[in-house]
Amino acid sequence: MSTSDQDQAVDTPIAAPIAAPDAEERRLTPRQARRLRIVLSSVGMAAMAVVLGLRIASRSSVLVVGVYGLALILCGIVIELSRNGRTRLGSWLLGIGLVAAIGSDWLLIP
Protein backbone atom coordinates (compact mmCIF):
# COMPACT_ATOMS: atom_id res chain seq x y z
CA MET A 1 0.00 0.00 0.00
CA SER A 2 1.41 3.38 -0.92
CA THR A 3 1.26 6.45 1.27
CA SER A 4 -1.61 7.97 -0.69
CA ASP A 5 -3.58 4.71 -0.40
CA GLN A 6 -3.11 4.75 3.38
CA ASP A 7 -4.27 8.36 3.62
CA GLN A 8 -7.25 7.55 1.46
CA ALA A 9 -8.16 4.54 3.58
CA VAL A 10 -8.06 6.59 6.78
CA ASP A 11 -10.23 9.39 5.37
CA THR A 12 -12.77 7.11 3.74
CA PRO A 13 -15.82 6.64 5.98
CA ILE A 14 -16.77 3.12 6.90
CA ALA A 15 -20.07 2.00 5.49
CA ALA A 16 -22.64 1.86 8.25
CA PRO A 17 -25.61 -0.50 8.42
CA ILE A 18 -28.80 0.70 6.80
CA ALA A 19 -30.66 1.20 10.11
CA ALA A 20 -27.96 3.39 11.69
CA PRO A 21 -28.55 6.59 9.65
CA ASP A 22 -32.28 6.45 10.43
CA ALA A 23 -31.56 6.07 14.14
CA GLU A 24 -29.19 9.03 14.09
CA GLU A 25 -31.70 11.19 12.22
CA ARG A 26 -34.43 10.44 14.77
CA ARG A 27 -32.34 11.46 17.76
CA LEU A 28 -32.80 14.97 19.06
CA THR A 29 -29.95 17.40 19.28
CA PRO A 30 -29.31 18.85 22.73
CA ARG A 31 -30.88 22.16 21.68
CA GLN A 32 -34.00 20.40 20.38
CA ALA A 33 -34.24 18.37 23.59
CA ARG A 34 -34.02 21.52 25.71
CA ARG A 35 -36.69 23.25 23.64
CA LEU A 36 -38.94 20.20 23.80
CA ARG A 37 -38.67 20.07 27.62
CA ILE A 38 -39.35 23.80 27.86
CA VAL A 39 -42.45 23.46 25.66
CA LEU A 40 -43.69 20.42 27.60
CA SER A 41 -43.13 22.20 30.91
CA SER A 42 -44.94 25.28 29.66
CA VAL A 43 -47.90 23.20 28.51
CA GLY A 44 -47.91 21.40 31.86
CA MET A 45 -47.79 24.73 33.66
CA ALA A 46 -50.74 26.06 31.66
CA ALA A 47 -52.72 22.85 32.28
CA MET A 48 -52.02 22.99 36.02
CA ALA A 49 -53.10 26.63 36.12
CA VAL A 50 -56.39 25.77 34.40
CA VAL A 51 -57.04 22.81 36.70
CA LEU A 52 -56.15 24.95 39.72
CA GLY A 53 -58.67 27.57 38.62
CA LEU A 54 -61.37 24.94 38.11
CA ARG A 55 -60.65 23.28 41.47
CA ILE A 56 -60.71 26.57 43.37
CA ALA A 57 -64.02 27.47 41.70
CA SER A 58 -65.61 24.18 42.75
CA ARG A 59 -64.16 23.98 46.30
CA SER A 60 -61.94 26.36 48.13
CA SER A 61 -59.25 24.41 49.92
CA VAL A 62 -55.71 25.18 50.97
CA LEU A 63 -54.74 21.64 49.98
CA VAL A 64 -55.85 22.27 46.39
CA VAL A 65 -53.78 25.43 46.21
CA GLY A 66 -50.82 23.64 47.78
CA VAL A 67 -50.83 20.66 45.42
CA TYR A 68 -51.28 22.64 42.24
CA GLY A 69 -49.06 25.46 43.44
CA LEU A 70 -46.24 22.96 43.96
CA ALA A 71 -46.91 21.51 40.51
CA LEU A 72 -46.62 24.99 39.00
CA ILE A 73 -43.36 25.60 40.85
CA LEU A 74 -42.08 22.23 39.64
CA CYS A 75 -42.85 23.14 36.02
CA GLY A 76 -40.91 26.38 36.47
CA ILE A 77 -37.96 24.50 37.92
CA VAL A 78 -38.00 22.08 34.98
CA ILE A 79 -38.00 25.00 32.54
CA GLU A 80 -34.96 26.46 34.28
CA LEU A 81 -33.20 23.08 34.38
CA SER A 82 -33.84 22.65 30.65
CA ARG A 83 -32.45 26.08 29.91
CA ASN A 84 -29.28 25.11 31.75
CA GLY A 85 -28.90 21.84 29.85
CA ARG A 86 -30.11 19.41 32.53
CA THR A 87 -32.76 17.87 30.29
CA ARG A 88 -32.70 14.32 31.67
CA LEU A 89 -33.08 15.48 35.23
CA GLY A 90 -35.79 17.88 34.11
CA SER A 91 -37.64 15.12 32.27
CA TRP A 92 -37.62 12.83 35.29
CA LEU A 93 -38.74 15.61 37.61
CA LEU A 94 -41.51 16.68 35.26
CA GLY A 95 -42.85 13.15 34.83
CA ILE A 96 -42.65 12.16 38.48
CA GLY A 97 -43.90 15.51 39.72
CA LEU A 98 -46.94 15.66 37.47
CA VAL A 99 -47.88 12.06 38.27
CA ALA A 100 -47.50 12.87 41.97
CA ALA A 101 -49.68 15.97 41.63
CA ILE A 102 -52.41 14.09 39.80
CA GLY A 103 -52.17 11.16 42.22
CA SER A 104 -52.35 13.39 45.27
CA ASP A 105 -55.30 15.21 43.76
CA TRP A 106 -57.07 11.91 43.27
CA LEU A 107 -56.15 10.47 46.66
CA LEU A 108 -55.99 13.43 49.06
CA ILE A 109 -58.42 16.03 47.86
CA PRO A 110 -62.05 15.13 48.54
Coordinates of C-alpha atoms in Angstrom, one line a residue:
M1 CA 0.0 0.0 0.0
S2 CA 1.4 3.4 -0.9
T3 CA 1.3 6.4 1.3
S4 CA -1.6 8.0 -0.7
D5 CA -3.6 4.7 -0.4
Q6 CA -3.1 4.7 3.4
D7 CA -4.3 8.4 3.6
Q8 CA -7.3 7.5 1.5
A9 CA -8.2 4.5 3.6
V10 CA -8.1 6.6 6.8
D11 CA -10.2 9.4 5.4
T12 CA -12.8 7.1 3.7
P13 CA -15.8 6.6 6.0
I14 CA -16.8 3.1 6.9
A15 CA -20.1 2.0 5.5
A16 CA -22.6 1.9 8.3
P17 CA -25.6 -0.5 8.4
I18 CA -28.8 0.7 6.8
A19 CA -30.7 1.2 10.1
A20 CA -28.0 3.4 11.7
P21 CA -28.6 6.6 9.7
D22 CA -32.3 6.4 10.4
A23 CA -31.6 6.1 14.1
E24 CA -29.2 9.0 14.1
E25 CA -31.7 11.2 12.2
R26 CA -34.4 10.4 14.8
R27 CA -32.3 11.5 17.8
L28 CA -32.8 15.0 19.1
T29 CA -29.9 17.4 19.3
P30 CA -29.3 18.9 22.7
R31 CA -30.9 22.2 21.7
Q32 CA -34.0 20.4 20.4
A33 CA -34.2 18.4 23.6
R34 CA -34.0 21.5 25.7
R35 CA -36.7 23.3 23.6
L36 CA -38.9 20.2 23.8
R37 CA -38.7 20.1 27.6
I38 CA -39.4 23.8 27.9
V39 CA -42.4 23.5 25.7
L40 CA -43.7 20.4 27.6
S41 CA -43.1 22.2 30.9
S42 CA -44.9 25.3 29.7
V43 CA -47.9 23.2 28.5
G44 CA -47.9 21.4 31.9
M45 CA -47.8 24.7 33.7
A46 CA -50.7 26.1 31.7
A47 CA -52.7 22.9 32.3
M48 CA -52.0 23.0 36.0
A49 CA -53.1 26.6 36.1
V50 CA -56.4 25.8 34.4
V51 CA -57.0 22.8 36.7
L52 CA -56.2 25.0 39.7
G53 CA -58.7 27.6 38.6
L54 CA -61.4 24.9 38.1
R55 CA -60.6 23.3 41.5
I56 CA -60.7 26.6 43.4
A57 CA -64.0 27.5 41.7
S58 CA -65.6 24.2 42.8
R59 CA -64.2 24.0 46.3
S60 CA -61.9 26.4 48.1
S61 CA -59.2 24.4 49.9
V62 CA -55.7 25.2 51.0
L63 CA -54.7 21.6 50.0
V64 CA -55.8 22.3 46.4
V65 CA -53.8 25.4 46.2
G66 CA -50.8 23.6 47.8
V67 CA -50.8 20.7 45.4
Y68 CA -51.3 22.6 42.2
G69 CA -49.1 25.5 43.4
L70 CA -46.2 23.0 44.0
A71 CA -46.9 21.5 40.5
L72 CA -46.6 25.0 39.0
I73 CA -43.4 25.6 40.9
L74 CA -42.1 22.2 39.6
C75 CA -42.9 23.1 36.0
G76 CA -40.9 26.4 36.5
I77 CA -38.0 24.5 37.9
V78 CA -38.0 22.1 35.0
I79 CA -38.0 25.0 32.5
E80 CA -35.0 26.5 34.3
L81 CA -33.2 23.1 34.4
S82 CA -33.8 22.6 30.7
R83 CA -32.4 26.1 29.9
N84 CA -29.3 25.1 31.8
G85 CA -28.9 21.8 29.8
R86 CA -30.1 19.4 32.5
T87 CA -32.8 17.9 30.3
R88 CA -32.7 14.3 31.7
L89 CA -33.1 15.5 35.2
G90 CA -35.8 17.9 34.1
S91 CA -37.6 15.1 32.3
W92 CA -37.6 12.8 35.3
L93 CA -38.7 15.6 37.6
L94 CA -41.5 16.7 35.3
G95 CA -42.8 13.2 34.8
I96 CA -42.6 12.2 38.5
G97 CA -43.9 15.5 39.7
L98 CA -46.9 15.7 37.5
V99 CA -47.9 12.1 38.3
A100 CA -47.5 12.9 42.0
A101 CA -49.7 16.0 41.6
I102 CA -52.4 14.1 39.8
G103 CA -52.2 11.2 42.2
S104 CA -52.3 13.4 45.3
D105 CA -55.3 15.2 43.8
W106 CA -57.1 11.9 43.3
L107 CA -56.1 10.5 46.7
L108 CA -56.0 13.4 49.1
I109 CA -58.4 16.0 47.9
P110 CA -62.1 15.1 48.5

